[in-house]
Short mmCIF file of C-alpha atoms and ligand atoms in Angstrom, two decimals:
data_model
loop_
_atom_site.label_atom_id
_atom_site.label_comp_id
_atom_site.label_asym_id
_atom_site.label_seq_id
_atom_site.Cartn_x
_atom_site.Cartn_y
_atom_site.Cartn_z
CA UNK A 3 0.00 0.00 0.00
CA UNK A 4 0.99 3.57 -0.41
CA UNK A 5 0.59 5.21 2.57
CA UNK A 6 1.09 8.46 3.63
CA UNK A 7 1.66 9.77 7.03
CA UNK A 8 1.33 13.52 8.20
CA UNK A 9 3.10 14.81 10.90
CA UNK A 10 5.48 12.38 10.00
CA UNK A 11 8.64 13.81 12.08
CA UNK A 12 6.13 14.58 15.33
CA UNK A 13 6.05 12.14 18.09
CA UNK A 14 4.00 9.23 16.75
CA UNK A 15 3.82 10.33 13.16
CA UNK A 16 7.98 9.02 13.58
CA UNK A 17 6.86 5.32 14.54
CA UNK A 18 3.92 5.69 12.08
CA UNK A 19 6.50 5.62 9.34
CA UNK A 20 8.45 3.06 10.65
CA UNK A 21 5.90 0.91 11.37
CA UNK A 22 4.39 0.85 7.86
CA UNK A 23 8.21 0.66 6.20
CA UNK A 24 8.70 -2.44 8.29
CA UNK A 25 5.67 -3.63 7.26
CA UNK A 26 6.41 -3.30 3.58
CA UNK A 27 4.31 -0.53 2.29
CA UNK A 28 5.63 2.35 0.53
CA UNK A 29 5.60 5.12 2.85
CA UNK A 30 5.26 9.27 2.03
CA UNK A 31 6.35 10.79 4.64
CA UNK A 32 4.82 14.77 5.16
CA UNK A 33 6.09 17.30 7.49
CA UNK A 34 4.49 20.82 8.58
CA UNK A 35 7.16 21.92 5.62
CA UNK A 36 5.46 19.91 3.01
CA UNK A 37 1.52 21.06 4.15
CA UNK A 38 -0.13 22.80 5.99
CA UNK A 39 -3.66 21.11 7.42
CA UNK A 40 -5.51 24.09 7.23
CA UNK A 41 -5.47 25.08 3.60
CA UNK A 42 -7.71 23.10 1.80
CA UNK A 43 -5.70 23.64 -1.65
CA UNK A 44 -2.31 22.53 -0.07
CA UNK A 45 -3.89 19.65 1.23
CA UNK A 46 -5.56 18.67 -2.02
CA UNK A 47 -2.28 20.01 -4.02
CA UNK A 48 0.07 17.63 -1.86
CA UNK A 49 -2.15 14.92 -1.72
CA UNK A 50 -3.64 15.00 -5.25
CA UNK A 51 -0.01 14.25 -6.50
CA UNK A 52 0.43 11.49 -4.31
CA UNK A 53 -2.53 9.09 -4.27
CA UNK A 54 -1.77 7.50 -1.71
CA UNK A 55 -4.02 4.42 -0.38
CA UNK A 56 -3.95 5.67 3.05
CA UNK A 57 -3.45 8.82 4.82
CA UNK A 58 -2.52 8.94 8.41
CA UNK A 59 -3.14 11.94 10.25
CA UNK A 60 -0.84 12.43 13.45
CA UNK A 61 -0.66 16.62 13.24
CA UNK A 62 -2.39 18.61 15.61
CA UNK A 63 -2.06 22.08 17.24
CA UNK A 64 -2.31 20.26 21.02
CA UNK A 65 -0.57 22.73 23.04
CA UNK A 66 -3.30 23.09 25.64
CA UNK A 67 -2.23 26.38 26.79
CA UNK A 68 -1.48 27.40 23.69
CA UNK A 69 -4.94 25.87 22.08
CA UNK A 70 -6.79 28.38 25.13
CA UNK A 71 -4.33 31.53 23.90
CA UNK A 72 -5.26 30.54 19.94
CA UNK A 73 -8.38 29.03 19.58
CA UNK A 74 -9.41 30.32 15.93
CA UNK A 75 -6.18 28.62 14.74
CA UNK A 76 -6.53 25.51 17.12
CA UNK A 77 -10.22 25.07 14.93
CA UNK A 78 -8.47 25.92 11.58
CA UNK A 79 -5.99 22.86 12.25
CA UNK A 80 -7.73 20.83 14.41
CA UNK A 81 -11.43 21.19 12.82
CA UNK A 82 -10.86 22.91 9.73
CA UNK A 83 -8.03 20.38 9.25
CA UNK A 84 -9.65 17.63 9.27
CA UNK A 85 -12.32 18.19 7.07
CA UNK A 86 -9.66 18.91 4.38
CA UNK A 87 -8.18 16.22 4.97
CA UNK A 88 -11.52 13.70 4.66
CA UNK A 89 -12.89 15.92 1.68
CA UNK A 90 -9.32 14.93 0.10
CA UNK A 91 -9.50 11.36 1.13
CA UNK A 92 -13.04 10.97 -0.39
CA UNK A 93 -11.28 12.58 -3.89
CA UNK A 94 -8.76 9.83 -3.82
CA UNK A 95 -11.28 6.84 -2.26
CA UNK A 96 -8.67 6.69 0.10
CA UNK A 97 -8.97 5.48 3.37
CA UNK A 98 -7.91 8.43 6.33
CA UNK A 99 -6.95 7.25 9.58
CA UNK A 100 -7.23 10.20 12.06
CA UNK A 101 -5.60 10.46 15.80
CA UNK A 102 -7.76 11.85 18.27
CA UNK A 103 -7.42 12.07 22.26
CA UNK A 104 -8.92 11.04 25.52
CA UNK A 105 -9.41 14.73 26.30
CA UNK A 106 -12.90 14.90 24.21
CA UNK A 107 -13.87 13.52 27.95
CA UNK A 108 -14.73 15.43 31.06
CA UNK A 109 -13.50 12.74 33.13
CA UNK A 110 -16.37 12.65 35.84
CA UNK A 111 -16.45 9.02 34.87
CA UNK A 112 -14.31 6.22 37.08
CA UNK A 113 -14.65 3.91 35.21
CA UNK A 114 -12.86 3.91 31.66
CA UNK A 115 -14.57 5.53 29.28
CA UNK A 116 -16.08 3.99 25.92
CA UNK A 117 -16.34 4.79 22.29
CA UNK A 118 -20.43 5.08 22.92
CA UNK A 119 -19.98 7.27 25.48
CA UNK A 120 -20.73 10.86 25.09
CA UNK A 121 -17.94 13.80 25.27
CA UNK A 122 -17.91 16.40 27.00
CA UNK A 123 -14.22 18.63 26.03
CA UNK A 124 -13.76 21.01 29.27
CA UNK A 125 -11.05 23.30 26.81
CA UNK A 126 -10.36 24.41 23.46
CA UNK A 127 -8.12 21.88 22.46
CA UNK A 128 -10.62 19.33 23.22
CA UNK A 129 -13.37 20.50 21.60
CA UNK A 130 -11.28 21.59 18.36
CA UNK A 131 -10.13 17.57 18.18
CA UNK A 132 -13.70 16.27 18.80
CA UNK A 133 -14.40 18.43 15.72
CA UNK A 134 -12.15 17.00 13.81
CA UNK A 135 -13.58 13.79 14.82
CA UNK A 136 -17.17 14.59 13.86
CA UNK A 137 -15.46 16.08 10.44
CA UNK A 138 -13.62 12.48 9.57
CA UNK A 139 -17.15 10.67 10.53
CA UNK A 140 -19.20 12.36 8.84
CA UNK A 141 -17.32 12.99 5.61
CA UNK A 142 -14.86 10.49 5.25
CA UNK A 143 -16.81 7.18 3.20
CA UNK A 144 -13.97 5.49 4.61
CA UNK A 145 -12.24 6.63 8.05
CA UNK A 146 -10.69 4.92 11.48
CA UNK A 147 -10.62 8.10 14.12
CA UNK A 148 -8.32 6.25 16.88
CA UNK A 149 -8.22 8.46 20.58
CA UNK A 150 -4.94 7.53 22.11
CA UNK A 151 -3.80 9.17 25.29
CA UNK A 152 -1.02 9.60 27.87
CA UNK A 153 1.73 9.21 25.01
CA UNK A 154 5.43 9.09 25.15
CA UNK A 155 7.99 8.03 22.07
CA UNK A 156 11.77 8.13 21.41
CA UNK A 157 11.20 11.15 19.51
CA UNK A 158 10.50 14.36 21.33
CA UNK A 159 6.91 15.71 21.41
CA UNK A 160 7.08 18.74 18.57
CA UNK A 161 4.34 20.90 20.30
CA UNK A 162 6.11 20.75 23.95
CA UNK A 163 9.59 20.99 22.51
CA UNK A 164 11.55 18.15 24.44
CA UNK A 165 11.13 15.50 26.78
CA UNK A 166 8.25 13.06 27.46
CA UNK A 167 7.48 12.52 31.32
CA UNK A 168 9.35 9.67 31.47
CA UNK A 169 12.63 11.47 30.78
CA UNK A 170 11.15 14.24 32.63
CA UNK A 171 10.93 12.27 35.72
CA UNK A 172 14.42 11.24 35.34
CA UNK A 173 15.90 14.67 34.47
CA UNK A 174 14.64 15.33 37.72
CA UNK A 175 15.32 12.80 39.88
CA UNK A 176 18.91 13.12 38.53
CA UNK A 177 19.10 16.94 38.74
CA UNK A 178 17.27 17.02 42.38
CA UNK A 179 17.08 13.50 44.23
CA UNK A 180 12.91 14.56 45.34
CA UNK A 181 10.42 14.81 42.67
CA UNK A 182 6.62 15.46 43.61
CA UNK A 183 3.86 14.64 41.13
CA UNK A 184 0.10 14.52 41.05
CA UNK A 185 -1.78 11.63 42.89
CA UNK A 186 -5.24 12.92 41.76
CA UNK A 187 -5.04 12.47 37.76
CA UNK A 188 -5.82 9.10 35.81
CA UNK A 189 -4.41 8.08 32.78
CA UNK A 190 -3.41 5.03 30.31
CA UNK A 191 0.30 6.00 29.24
CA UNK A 192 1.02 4.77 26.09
CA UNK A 193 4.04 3.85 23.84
CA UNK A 194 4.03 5.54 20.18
CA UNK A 195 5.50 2.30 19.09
CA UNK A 196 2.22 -0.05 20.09
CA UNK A 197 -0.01 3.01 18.96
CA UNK A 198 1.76 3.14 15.13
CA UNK A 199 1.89 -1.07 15.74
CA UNK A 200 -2.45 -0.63 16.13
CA UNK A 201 -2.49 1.45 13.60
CA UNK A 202 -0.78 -0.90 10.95
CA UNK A 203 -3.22 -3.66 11.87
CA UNK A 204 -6.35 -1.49 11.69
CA UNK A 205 -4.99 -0.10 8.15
CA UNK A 206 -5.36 -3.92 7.03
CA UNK A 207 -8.73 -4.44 8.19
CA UNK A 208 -11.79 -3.03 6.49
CA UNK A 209 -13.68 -1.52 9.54
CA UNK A 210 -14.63 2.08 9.54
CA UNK A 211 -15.73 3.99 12.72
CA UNK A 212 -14.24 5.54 16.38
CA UNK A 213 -11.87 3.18 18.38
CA UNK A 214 -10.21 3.77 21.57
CA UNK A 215 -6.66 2.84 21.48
CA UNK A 216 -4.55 2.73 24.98
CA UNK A 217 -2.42 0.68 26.95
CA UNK A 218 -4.42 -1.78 29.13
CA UNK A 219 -4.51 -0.68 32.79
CA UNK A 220 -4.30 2.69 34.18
CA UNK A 221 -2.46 4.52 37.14
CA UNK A 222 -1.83 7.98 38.06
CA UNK A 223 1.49 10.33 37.13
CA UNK A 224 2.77 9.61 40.34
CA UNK A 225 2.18 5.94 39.73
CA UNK A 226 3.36 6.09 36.62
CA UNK A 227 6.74 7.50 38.32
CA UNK A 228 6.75 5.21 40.73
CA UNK A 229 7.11 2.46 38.00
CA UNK A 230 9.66 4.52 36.09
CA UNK A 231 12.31 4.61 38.76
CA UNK A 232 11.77 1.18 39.96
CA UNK A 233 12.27 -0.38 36.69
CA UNK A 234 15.37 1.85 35.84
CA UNK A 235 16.57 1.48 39.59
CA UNK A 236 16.41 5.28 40.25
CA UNK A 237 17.57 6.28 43.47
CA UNK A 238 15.14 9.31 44.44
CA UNK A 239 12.64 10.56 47.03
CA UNK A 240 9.05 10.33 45.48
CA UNK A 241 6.80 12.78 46.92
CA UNK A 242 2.32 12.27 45.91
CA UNK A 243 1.86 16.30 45.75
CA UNK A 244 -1.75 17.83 47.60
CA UNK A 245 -4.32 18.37 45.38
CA UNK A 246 -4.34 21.44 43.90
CA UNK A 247 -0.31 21.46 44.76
CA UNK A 248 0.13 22.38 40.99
CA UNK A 249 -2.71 23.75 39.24
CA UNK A 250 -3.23 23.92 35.88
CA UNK A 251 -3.98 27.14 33.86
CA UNK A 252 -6.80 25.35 31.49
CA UNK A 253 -9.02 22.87 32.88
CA UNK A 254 -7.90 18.94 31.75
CA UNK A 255 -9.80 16.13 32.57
CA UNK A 256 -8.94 14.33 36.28
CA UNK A 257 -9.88 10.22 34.53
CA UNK A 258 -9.41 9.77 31.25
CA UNK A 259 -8.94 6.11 30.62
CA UNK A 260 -9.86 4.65 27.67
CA UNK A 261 -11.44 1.43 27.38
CA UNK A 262 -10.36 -0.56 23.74
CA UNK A 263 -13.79 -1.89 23.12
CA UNK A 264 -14.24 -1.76 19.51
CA UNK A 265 -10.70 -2.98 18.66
CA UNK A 266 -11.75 -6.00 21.21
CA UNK A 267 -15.33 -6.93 19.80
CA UNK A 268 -13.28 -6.86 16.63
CA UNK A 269 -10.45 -9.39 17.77
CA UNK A 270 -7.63 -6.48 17.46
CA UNK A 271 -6.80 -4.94 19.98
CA UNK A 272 -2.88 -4.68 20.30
CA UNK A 273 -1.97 -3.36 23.36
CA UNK A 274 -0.44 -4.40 26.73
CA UNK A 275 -0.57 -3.23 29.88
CA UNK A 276 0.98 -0.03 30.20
CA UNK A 277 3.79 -1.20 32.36
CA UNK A 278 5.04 -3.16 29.47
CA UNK A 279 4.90 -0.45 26.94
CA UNK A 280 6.94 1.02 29.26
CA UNK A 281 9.53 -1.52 29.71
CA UNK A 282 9.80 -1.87 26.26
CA UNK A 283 10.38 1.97 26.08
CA UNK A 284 13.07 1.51 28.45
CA UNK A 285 14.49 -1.23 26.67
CA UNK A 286 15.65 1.21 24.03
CA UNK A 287 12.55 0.76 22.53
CA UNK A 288 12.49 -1.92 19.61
CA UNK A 289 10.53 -1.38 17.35
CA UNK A 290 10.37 1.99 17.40
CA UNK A 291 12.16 4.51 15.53
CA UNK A 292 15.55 5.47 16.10
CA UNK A 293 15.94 8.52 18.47
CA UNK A 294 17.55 11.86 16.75
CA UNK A 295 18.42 13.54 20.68
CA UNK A 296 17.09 11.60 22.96
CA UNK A 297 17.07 14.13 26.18
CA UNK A 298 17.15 16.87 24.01
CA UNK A 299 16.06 20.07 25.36
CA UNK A 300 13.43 22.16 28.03
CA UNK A 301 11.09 19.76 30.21
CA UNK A 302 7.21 19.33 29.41
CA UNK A 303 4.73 18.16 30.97
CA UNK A 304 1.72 15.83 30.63
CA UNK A 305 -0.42 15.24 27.40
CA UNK A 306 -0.44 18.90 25.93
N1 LIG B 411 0.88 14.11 23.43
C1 LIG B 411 -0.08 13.40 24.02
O1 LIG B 411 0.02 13.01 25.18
C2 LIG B 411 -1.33 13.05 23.23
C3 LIG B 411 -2.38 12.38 23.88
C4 LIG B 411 -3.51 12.02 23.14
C5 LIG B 411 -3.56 12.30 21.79
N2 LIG B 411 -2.54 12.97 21.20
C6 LIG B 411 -2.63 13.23 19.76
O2 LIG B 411 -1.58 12.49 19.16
C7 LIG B 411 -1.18 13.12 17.93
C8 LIG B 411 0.33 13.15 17.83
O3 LIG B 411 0.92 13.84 18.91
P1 LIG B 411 2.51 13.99 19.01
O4 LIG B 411 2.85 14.01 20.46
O5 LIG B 411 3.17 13.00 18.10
O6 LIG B 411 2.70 15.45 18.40
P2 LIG B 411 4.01 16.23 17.90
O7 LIG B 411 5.27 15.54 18.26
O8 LIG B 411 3.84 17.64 18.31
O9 LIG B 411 3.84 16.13 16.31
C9 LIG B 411 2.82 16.80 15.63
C10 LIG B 411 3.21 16.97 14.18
O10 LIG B 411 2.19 17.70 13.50
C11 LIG B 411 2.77 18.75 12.73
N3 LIG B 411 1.81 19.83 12.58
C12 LIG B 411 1.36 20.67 13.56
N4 LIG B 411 0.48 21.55 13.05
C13 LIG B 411 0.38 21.26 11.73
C14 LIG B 411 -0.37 21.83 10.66
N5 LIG B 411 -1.17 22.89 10.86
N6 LIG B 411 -0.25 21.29 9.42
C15 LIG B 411 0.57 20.24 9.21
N7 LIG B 411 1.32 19.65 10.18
C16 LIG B 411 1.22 20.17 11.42
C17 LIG B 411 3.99 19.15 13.54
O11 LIG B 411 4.91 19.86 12.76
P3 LIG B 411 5.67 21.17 13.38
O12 LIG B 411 6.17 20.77 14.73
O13 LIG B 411 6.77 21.43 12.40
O14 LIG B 411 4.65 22.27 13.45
C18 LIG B 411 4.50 17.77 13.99
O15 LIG B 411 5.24 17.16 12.95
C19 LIG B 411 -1.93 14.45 17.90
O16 LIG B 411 -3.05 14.30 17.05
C20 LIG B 411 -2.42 14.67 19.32
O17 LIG B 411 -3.64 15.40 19.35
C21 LIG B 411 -1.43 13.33 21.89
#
């Protein structure tokens, strides 16, 4: 298949590629450089010359903060930018698979949340993905929209400029010996390499429709960093900080776990717990694609 991925330096869009190359297909591989999401002719232009069977959208503006400061150009890229994107696909009868997030969700639920149930974005960011969401579904004759959450890779995230929480958490415990992090927020963190792995295998099945695609399991950051020093033997004092120790400027949901129902009723669901995505991350990560910097710059913080 020719398949091509946007977004294709970010994060995820990295693995993307390297999961379809290993795969065999014949991958395109489009930066920010190459198009930009929210002009419709660029995206038809690009596109157009391409054919490609499949088009795999990882870009988003998902800056949070930045979504709140911005949000007629968080809809032009997020919204806007998806609907190009599905009128395009259409054009070619290609099929678009779109990345979406766990933050469409309130998170007043406790238990994980499923593709039928309805969302509820508490900021901008949110509710410019969950447009793009409605966008793919309703245009695209042929579309997978996969929410992922909680997501760390070998590359560095483009929007937040450096490191992942993982090497966040060990920045810190190296630089300081006490880290504190939040007891109070629920995610499923996830490894690019078994999202772009999920994505492969949905690419080859005919479904169309909304999946949720996370780890298994769930803990909070300060579980998460809990796990993260005990399987890399960190030696550091691990603090759970008060609620409302660090408060965020724009509201983010306190539970968003993701439950993987469709890709179970449909006998594909990829994923592991997330303390094995994480060993594997830790492992140097095979099967993912070769880090650039790893450790590269400013700290960041949780998705966007
Ligand atoms: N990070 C998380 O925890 C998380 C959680 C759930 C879902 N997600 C979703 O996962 C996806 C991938 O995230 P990521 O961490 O891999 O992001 P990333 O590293 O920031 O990569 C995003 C890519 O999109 C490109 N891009 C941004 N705006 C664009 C535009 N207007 N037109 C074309 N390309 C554009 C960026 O290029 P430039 O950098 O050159 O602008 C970059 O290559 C996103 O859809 C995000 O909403 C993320």
């Amino acid at each position: 298949m020719k398949v091509a991925v946007i977004g294709a330096n970010g994060q995820l869009g990295s693995d993307v590629v390297y999961a379809f190359s290993s795969a065999g297909d014949s991958v395109q591989s489009l930066t920010h450089a190459d198009l930009e999401l929210a002009e419709m002719e660029a995206v038809a232009r690009v596109l157009g010359k391409l054919r490609p069977d499949v088009i795999v959208n990882t870009a988003a503006m998902h800056n949070v903060d930045k979504c709140e400061q911005e949000p007629a150009k968080a809809y032009a890229v997020n919204g806007i930018g998806s609907r190009n994107l599905a009128l395009t696909a259409n054009e070619l009868a290609a099929l678009l698979i779109h990345v979406s997030t766990d933050y469409v969700f309130d998170g007043n639920k406790r238990t994980p949340y499923e593709e039928t149930d309805a969302p509820l974005p508490l900021n901008v960011y949110g509710n410019t993905k969950l447009a793009g969401e409605y966008y793919v579904r309703s245009i695209a004759k042929r579309h997978q929209v996969l929410r992922t959450s909680g997501i760390y890779g070998k590359q560095p995230c483009r929007a937040k400029g450096g490191l992942n929480f993982v090497e966040i958490m060990l920045k810190l415990a190296r630089e300081k010996g006490k880290v504190r992090v939040v007891d109070d927020e629920f995610v499923s963190p996830t490894f690019t390499a078994e999202i772009a792995e999920q994505i492969v295998a949905l690419s080859r099945s005919e479904l169309n429709g909304l999946f949720h695609g996370t780890a298994e399991g769930s803990c909070s950051w300060f579980e998460f960093a809990r796990e993260i020093f005990a399987l890399t033997g960190t030696k550091v004092v691990l603090e759970a900080a008060a609620p409302g120790e660090f408060p965020a400027k724009v509201p983010r949901p306190k539970y968003s776990v993701l439950e993987n129902r469709m890709l179970k009723s449909h006998g594909l669901n990829r994923f592991r717990l997330w303390q094995d995505g994480l060993r594997r991350y830790l492992d140097v990560g095979a099967g993912s694609a070769p880090s650039e910097s790893p450790l590269a710059s400013a700290a960041i913080g949780p998705e966007a």
